[in-house]
GROMACS .gro file of C-alpha atoms in nm:
model
  309
    1MET     CA    1   4.306  11.375   9.498
    2THR     CA    2   4.432  11.049   9.689
    3ARG     CA    3   4.569  10.755   9.498
    4SER     CA    4   4.474  10.431   9.630
    5LEU     CA    5   4.638  10.082   9.528
    6LEU     CA    6   4.428   9.823   9.391
    7PRO     CA    7   4.460   9.463   9.542
    8LEU     CA    8   4.821   9.332   9.471
    9ASN     CA    9   4.674   8.975   9.428
   10ALA     CA   10   4.414   9.094   9.149
   11LEU     CA   11   4.684   9.317   8.983
   12ARG     CA   12   4.940   9.009   8.995
   13ALA     CA   13   4.686   8.792   8.843
   14PHE     CA   14   4.602   9.016   8.563
   15GLU     CA   15   4.943   9.089   8.461
   16ALA     CA   16   5.054   8.706   8.448
   17ALA     CA   17   4.742   8.647   8.241
   18ALA     CA   18   4.811   8.945   8.023
   19ARG     CA   19   5.149   8.826   7.944
   20HIS     CA   20   5.060   8.483   7.875
   21LEU     CA   21   4.726   8.560   7.721
   22SER     CA   22   4.610   8.234   7.925
   23VAL     CA   23   4.455   8.212   8.258
   24SER     CA   24   4.562   7.857   8.292
   25ARG     CA   25   4.941   7.915   8.242
   26ALA     CA   26   4.913   8.255   8.470
   27ALA     CA   27   4.756   8.001   8.730
   28ASP     CA   28   5.080   7.773   8.680
   29GLU     CA   29   5.334   8.052   8.723
   30LEU     CA   30   5.138   8.199   9.037
   31ALA     CA   31   5.091   7.833   9.192
   32VAL     CA   32   4.699   7.851   9.210
   33THR     CA   33   4.411   7.711   9.061
   34PRO     CA   34   4.269   7.883   8.710
   35GLY     CA   35   3.953   7.949   8.906
   36ALA     CA   36   4.159   8.171   9.158
   37VAL     CA   37   4.288   8.355   8.885
   38SER     CA   38   3.974   8.409   8.702
   39GLN     CA   39   3.827   8.519   9.047
   40GLN     CA   40   4.102   8.766   9.099
   41ILE     CA   41   4.054   8.906   8.741
   42LYS     CA   42   3.670   8.941   8.784
   43LEU     CA   43   3.741   9.136   9.120
   44LEU     CA   44   3.974   9.385   8.945
   45GLU     CA   45   3.731   9.429   8.673
   46ASP     CA   46   3.460   9.518   8.902
   47LEU     CA   47   3.676   9.754   9.064
   48VAL     CA   48   3.777   9.930   8.732
   49GLY     CA   49   3.438   9.940   8.589
   50GLY     CA   50   3.498   9.717   8.260
   51PRO     CA   51   3.652   9.413   8.100
   52LEU     CA   52   4.033   9.364   8.078
   53PHE     CA   53   4.011   9.063   7.827
   54ARG     CA   54   3.771   8.951   7.565
   55ARG     CA   55   3.743   8.600   7.469
   56GLU     CA   56   3.808   8.512   7.123
   57PRO     CA   57   3.789   8.172   6.916
   58ARG     CA   58   4.192   8.137   6.956
   59GLY     CA   59   4.193   8.238   7.337
   60LEU     CA   60   4.217   8.571   7.537
   61ALA     CA   61   4.296   8.888   7.404
   62LEU     CA   62   4.336   9.230   7.560
   63THR     CA   63   4.085   9.511   7.574
   64ASP     CA   64   4.187   9.874   7.501
   65LEU     CA   65   4.198   9.905   7.904
   66GLY     CA   66   4.380   9.577   7.955
   67ARG     CA   67   4.644   9.661   7.692
   68ALA     CA   68   4.724  10.031   7.825
   69ALA     CA   69   4.744   9.878   8.188
   70ALA     CA   70   4.973   9.578   8.136
   71PRO     CA   71   5.317   9.710   8.027
   72ALA     CA   72   5.302   9.958   8.332
   73LEU     CA   73   5.197   9.675   8.561
   74ARG     CA   74   5.485   9.448   8.390
   75GLU     CA   75   5.741   9.713   8.484
   76GLY     CA   76   5.598   9.791   8.832
   77PHE     CA   77   5.658   9.405   8.924
   78GLU     CA   78   6.002   9.376   8.786
   79ARG     CA   79   6.088   9.677   8.980
   80LEU     CA   80   5.950   9.515   9.301
   81MET     CA   81   6.138   9.188   9.224
   82ASP     CA   82   6.450   9.393   9.170
   83ALA     CA   83   6.386   9.592   9.522
   84SER     CA   84   6.297   9.215   9.682
   85ALA     CA   85   6.638   9.112   9.580
   86LEU     CA   86   6.824   9.405   9.712
   87LEU     CA   87   6.643   9.353  10.040
   88ARG     CA   88   6.747   9.004  10.067
   89THR     CA   89   7.099   9.072   9.968
   90PRO     CA   90   7.202   9.438  10.076
   91THR     CA   91   7.463   9.495   9.812
   92ARG     CA   92   7.609   9.794   9.955
   93ARG     CA   93   7.659   9.662  10.288
   94ARG     CA   94   7.800   9.367  10.161
   95GLN     CA   95   8.072   9.547   9.938
   96VAL     CA   96   8.367   9.735  10.056
   97ALA     CA   97   8.598   9.933   9.826
   98ILE     CA   98   8.952  10.006   9.923
   99SER     CA   99   9.227  10.225   9.770
  100VAL     CA  100   9.597  10.118   9.829
  101PRO     CA  101   9.909  10.182   9.643
  102PRO     CA  102   9.983   9.952   9.335
  103ALA     CA  103  10.322   9.796   9.504
  104PHE     CA  104  10.125   9.743   9.817
  105ALA     CA  105   9.845   9.578   9.657
  106ALA     CA  106  10.082   9.328   9.435
  107LYS     CA  107  10.325   9.239   9.732
  108TRP     CA  108  10.122   9.243  10.035
  109LEU     CA  109   9.758   9.282  10.014
  110LEU     CA  110   9.638   9.060   9.708
  111PRO     CA  111   9.864   8.760   9.869
  112ARG     CA  112   9.653   8.772  10.202
  113MET     CA  113   9.311   8.817  10.015
  114ASP     CA  114   9.227   8.467  10.031
  115ALA     CA  115   9.241   8.454  10.400
  116PHE     CA  116   8.996   8.749  10.431
  117HIS     CA  117   8.734   8.582  10.221
  118ASP     CA  118   8.767   8.265  10.400
  119ALA     CA  119   8.670   8.454  10.721
  120HIS     CA  120   8.419   8.690  10.524
  121PRO     CA  121   8.272   8.495  10.232
  122GLU     CA  122   7.979   8.720  10.237
  123VAL     CA  123   8.183   9.042  10.181
  124GLU     CA  124   8.300   9.141   9.819
  125VAL     CA  125   8.611   9.351   9.805
  126TRP     CA  126   8.676   9.596   9.540
  127ILE     CA  127   9.039   9.685   9.517
  128SER     CA  128   9.142  10.000   9.341
  129ALA     CA  129   9.498  10.029   9.286
  130ASP     CA  130   9.620  10.397   9.249
  131MET     CA  131   9.938  10.582   9.214
  132GLU     CA  132   9.767  10.894   9.333
  133PRO     CA  133   9.612  10.920   9.693
  134ALA     CA  134   9.249  10.806   9.683
  135ASP     CA  135   8.977  11.083   9.677
  136LEU     CA  136   8.756  10.945   9.985
  137ASP     CA  137   8.490  11.210   9.908
  138GLU     CA  138   8.382  10.972   9.624
  139SER     CA  139   8.108  10.746   9.765
  140GLU     CA  140   8.269  10.417   9.626
  141VAL     CA  141   8.569  10.425   9.839
  142ASP     CA  142   8.532  10.296  10.187
  143LEU     CA  143   8.903  10.249  10.285
  144ALA     CA  144   9.234  10.345  10.192
  145VAL     CA  145   9.567  10.252  10.261
  146ARG     CA  146   9.827  10.559  10.209
  147TYR     CA  147  10.207  10.552  10.239
  148GLY     CA  148  10.298  10.875  10.380
  149PRO     CA  149  10.376  11.085  10.700
  150GLY     CA  150   9.998  11.083  10.835
  151GLY     CA  151   9.808  11.388  10.918
  152TYR     CA  152   9.515  11.356  10.647
  153THR     CA  153   9.272  11.634  10.706
  154GLY     CA  154   8.920  11.523  10.777
  155MET     CA  155   8.988  11.170  10.804
  156VAL     CA  156   8.995  10.909  11.055
  157GLU     CA  157   9.345  10.775  11.033
  158GLU     CA  158   9.556  10.476  11.205
  159LEU     CA  159   9.908  10.353  11.190
  160LEU     CA  160   9.884  10.031  11.010
  161MET     CA  161  10.248   9.940  10.971
  162ARG     CA  162  10.605  10.139  10.983
  163GLU     CA  163  10.843  10.084  10.720
  164ALA     CA  164  11.231  10.010  10.672
  165VAL     CA  165  11.423   9.960  10.354
  166LEU     CA  166  11.707   9.684  10.346
  167PRO     CA  167  11.926   9.532  10.054
  168VAL     CA  168  11.791   9.218   9.903
  169CYS     CA  169  11.894   8.984   9.627
  170ALA     CA  170  11.837   8.658   9.471
  171PRO     CA  171  12.015   8.385   9.666
  172ALA     CA  172  12.242   8.290   9.387
  173LEU     CA  173  12.412   8.623   9.425
  174LEU     CA  174  12.551   8.548   9.768
  175ALA     CA  175  12.804   8.296   9.620
  176GLY     CA  176  12.811   8.411   9.256
  177ASP     CA  177  13.103   8.581   9.091
  178PRO     CA  178  13.196   8.813   9.221
  179ALA     CA  179  13.063   8.713   9.561
  180LEU     CA  180  12.846   8.906   9.782
  181ARG     CA  181  12.942   8.892  10.168
  182THR     CA  182  13.007   9.235  10.286
  183PRO     CA  183  12.858   9.572  10.194
  184ALA     CA  184  13.203   9.667  10.027
  185ASP     CA  185  13.130   9.382   9.783
  186LEU     CA  186  12.830   9.601   9.629
  187VAL     CA  187  13.085   9.801   9.444
  188ARG     CA  188  13.093   9.481   9.188
  189HIS     CA  189  12.725   9.440   9.159
  190GLN     CA  190  12.445   9.607   8.991
  191LEU     CA  191  12.239   9.868   9.214
  192LEU     CA  192  11.875   9.843   9.161
  193HIS     CA  193  11.684  10.176   9.255
  194ASP     CA  194  11.333  10.236   9.385
  195ALA     CA  195  11.213  10.550   9.219
  196ALA     CA  196  10.859  10.513   9.324
  197VAL     CA  197  10.691  10.861   9.374
  198ASP     CA  198  10.684  10.981   9.739
  199ASP     CA  199  10.792  11.292   9.918
  200ASP     CA  200  10.987  11.125  10.174
  201ALA     CA  201  11.331  11.320  10.167
  202GLY     CA  202  11.478  11.125  10.448
  203ARG     CA  203  11.411  10.791  10.284
  204PRO     CA  204  11.752  10.621  10.245
  205ASP     CA  205  11.868  10.571   9.902
  206TRP     CA  206  12.189  10.379   9.774
  207PRO     CA  207  12.426  10.667   9.830
  208MET     CA  208  12.279  10.723  10.215
  209TRP     CA  209  12.298  10.366  10.263
  210LEU     CA  210  12.634  10.308  10.129
  211LYS     CA  211  12.782  10.625  10.299
  212ALA     CA  212  12.671  10.522  10.637
  213ARG     CA  213  12.845  10.187  10.625
  214GLY     CA  214  13.191  10.349  10.513
  215VAL     CA  215  13.154  10.218  10.139
  216ARG     CA  216  13.314  10.424   9.856
  217HIS     CA  217  13.137  10.357   9.561
  218PRO     CA  218  13.251  10.528   9.239
  219ASP     CA  219  12.876  10.595   9.106
  220PRO     CA  220  12.603  10.483   9.373
  221ARG     CA  221  12.348  10.607   9.155
  222ARG     CA  222  12.400  10.400   8.864
  223GLY     CA  223  12.179  10.098   8.763
  224SER     CA  224  11.826  10.025   8.690
  225ARG     CA  225  11.543  10.260   8.855
  226PHE     CA  226  11.172  10.136   8.898
  227ASN     CA  227  10.904  10.340   8.959
  228ASP     CA  228  10.696  10.090   9.111
  229SER     CA  229  10.829   9.902   9.398
  230SER     CA  230  10.673   9.568   9.317
  231LEU     CA  231  10.882   9.598   8.985
  232LEU     CA  232  11.205   9.644   9.172
  233ILE     CA  233  11.129   9.339   9.391
  234GLN     CA  234  11.074   9.124   9.098
  235ALA     CA  235  11.412   9.265   8.930
  236ALA     CA  236  11.586   9.135   9.237
  237ILE     CA  237  11.421   8.794   9.200
  238ALA     CA  238  11.532   8.773   8.845
  239ARG     CA  239  11.909   8.816   8.938
  240ARG     CA  240  11.915   9.165   8.781
  241GLY     CA  241  12.092   9.311   9.094
  242VAL     CA  242  12.090   9.419   9.428
  243ALA     CA  243  11.765   9.612   9.532
  244LEU     CA  244  11.733   9.858   9.847
  245ALA     CA  245  11.349   9.743   9.910
  246ARG     CA  246  11.080   9.826  10.137
  247ARG     CA  247  11.112   9.563  10.412
  248ALA     CA  248  10.698   9.518  10.420
  249LEU     CA  249  10.671   9.451  10.046
  250ALA     CA  250  10.974   9.212  10.022
  251GLN     CA  251  10.867   9.014  10.346
  252ASP     CA  252  10.692   8.720  10.157
  253ASP     CA  253  10.984   8.674   9.912
  254LEU     CA  254  11.201   8.683  10.200
  255ALA     CA  255  11.011   8.421  10.379
  256ALA     CA  256  10.969   8.180  10.079
  257GLY     CA  257  11.342   8.194  10.011
  258ARG     CA  258  11.307   8.396   9.669
  259LEU     CA  259  11.496   8.681   9.799
  260VAL     CA  260  11.780   8.695  10.096
  261ALA     CA  261  11.895   9.003  10.297
  262PRO     CA  262  12.277   8.952  10.268
  263PHE     CA  263  12.361   9.198  10.551
  264ALA     CA  264  12.266   9.137  10.905
  265ASP     CA  265  12.272   9.512  10.991
  266GLY     CA  266  12.107   9.633  10.632
  267SER     CA  267  11.787   9.762  10.763
  268GLU     CA  268  11.721  10.141  10.778
  269ALA     CA  269  11.398  10.274  10.909
  270VAL     CA  270  11.204  10.537  10.713
  271GLY     CA  271  10.989  10.832  10.799
  272TYR     CA  272  10.684  10.706  10.607
  273ALA     CA  273  10.438  10.428  10.727
  274TYR     CA  274  10.130  10.274  10.578
  275HIS     CA  275   9.829  10.442  10.725
  276LEU     CA  276   9.475  10.301  10.710
  277ILE     CA  277   9.238  10.587  10.670
  278ARG     CA  278   8.827  10.672  10.622
  279ARG     CA  279   8.619  10.966  10.615
  280ARG     CA  280   8.553  11.132  10.957
  281ASP     CA  281   8.191  11.234  10.847
  282ARG     CA  282   8.076  10.878  10.736
  283ALA     CA  283   8.012  10.571  10.962
  284PRO     CA  284   8.196  10.277  10.798
  285THR     CA  285   7.947   9.991  10.703
  286ARG     CA  286   7.972   9.649  10.852
  287SER     CA  287   8.182   9.491  10.575
  288ALA     CA  288   8.427   9.814  10.617
  289GLU     CA  289   8.458   9.739  10.968
  290SER     CA  290   8.541   9.368  10.899
  291LEU     CA  291   8.811   9.456  10.629
  292ALA     CA  292   8.963   9.719  10.854
  293ALA     CA  293   8.998   9.467  11.161
  294TRP     CA  294   9.134   9.210  10.960
  295LEU     CA  295   9.380   9.436  10.799
  296ARG     CA  296   9.495   9.550  11.152
  297ARG     CA  297   9.541   9.179  11.248
  298GLU     CA  298   9.729   9.110  10.956
  299ALA     CA  299   9.963   9.421  11.022
  300ILE     CA  300  10.062   9.289  11.363
  301THR     CA  301  10.127   8.935  11.222
  302HIS     CA  302  10.327   9.102  10.950
  303THR     CA  303  10.529   9.281  11.208
  304ASP     CA  304  10.588   8.967  11.440
  305ARG     CA  305  10.709   8.775  11.131
  306LEU     CA  306  10.942   9.070  10.999
  307ASP     CA  307  11.102   9.043  11.379
  308GLN     CA  308  11.176   8.675  11.292
  309LEU     CA  309  11.343   8.711  10.966
   0.00000   0.00000   0.00000
């Protein structure tokens, strides 16, 4: 049996009058005359074959038929309003979810997000800072930045930034007692270690870095260890010692003078890099494309600034 929709204007007039139990107040809400509302209700009553209201001394009252139909109509119009709002502002198209390592979020991404929001005020960015790599099979994640060797199966990936490590410390340590002028002076300073979880066996640590410069340290593994690279950098800023930090993450603090790199030849490249990835089997939304393009530009600017430090 074919189902047909009754006239929407008549349904809307009835729903408003049923909610207010007043033709005049329904007319005010719909911005029409009371006569127009009454006419639409009469049309609907003719189509359904019975009265929807009865007049009583205190005003309108719903008949059994009107009382049965009103709640379903009210719910239906509320859902239509919700759908209209979604069409005016397509929520999913204006949101983008990105998963990044916590230290990358704290020291690189978040300090730059104002620039993205200024350029794309219509896009809402959801940032998930996770120690584990993001599962992009879950629908809410559009993009991810991963620190690793690359080669992510089933993903579209691109190199975002290469990485290196270098000693950094608070400026006060350079002329302190003991002074810090050459790598050999590190023997008399507290060493801070990056113990963030990754599988880069070739990443230089303090024993490797000191050995490469001919420094004999009695115990190069001593000192505080941090399982988050941003905490390592904050400890160096707080004068807790000299950190062997990831250069990309320390860049802003070096540029601002909160940290210094005491040795001109201190930088050592690492095998891992930052990669921007997304699922191969799902086209990116316009918002995801905007964020990805902005990340690429910021990465280029970042690399140029590193060369100037």
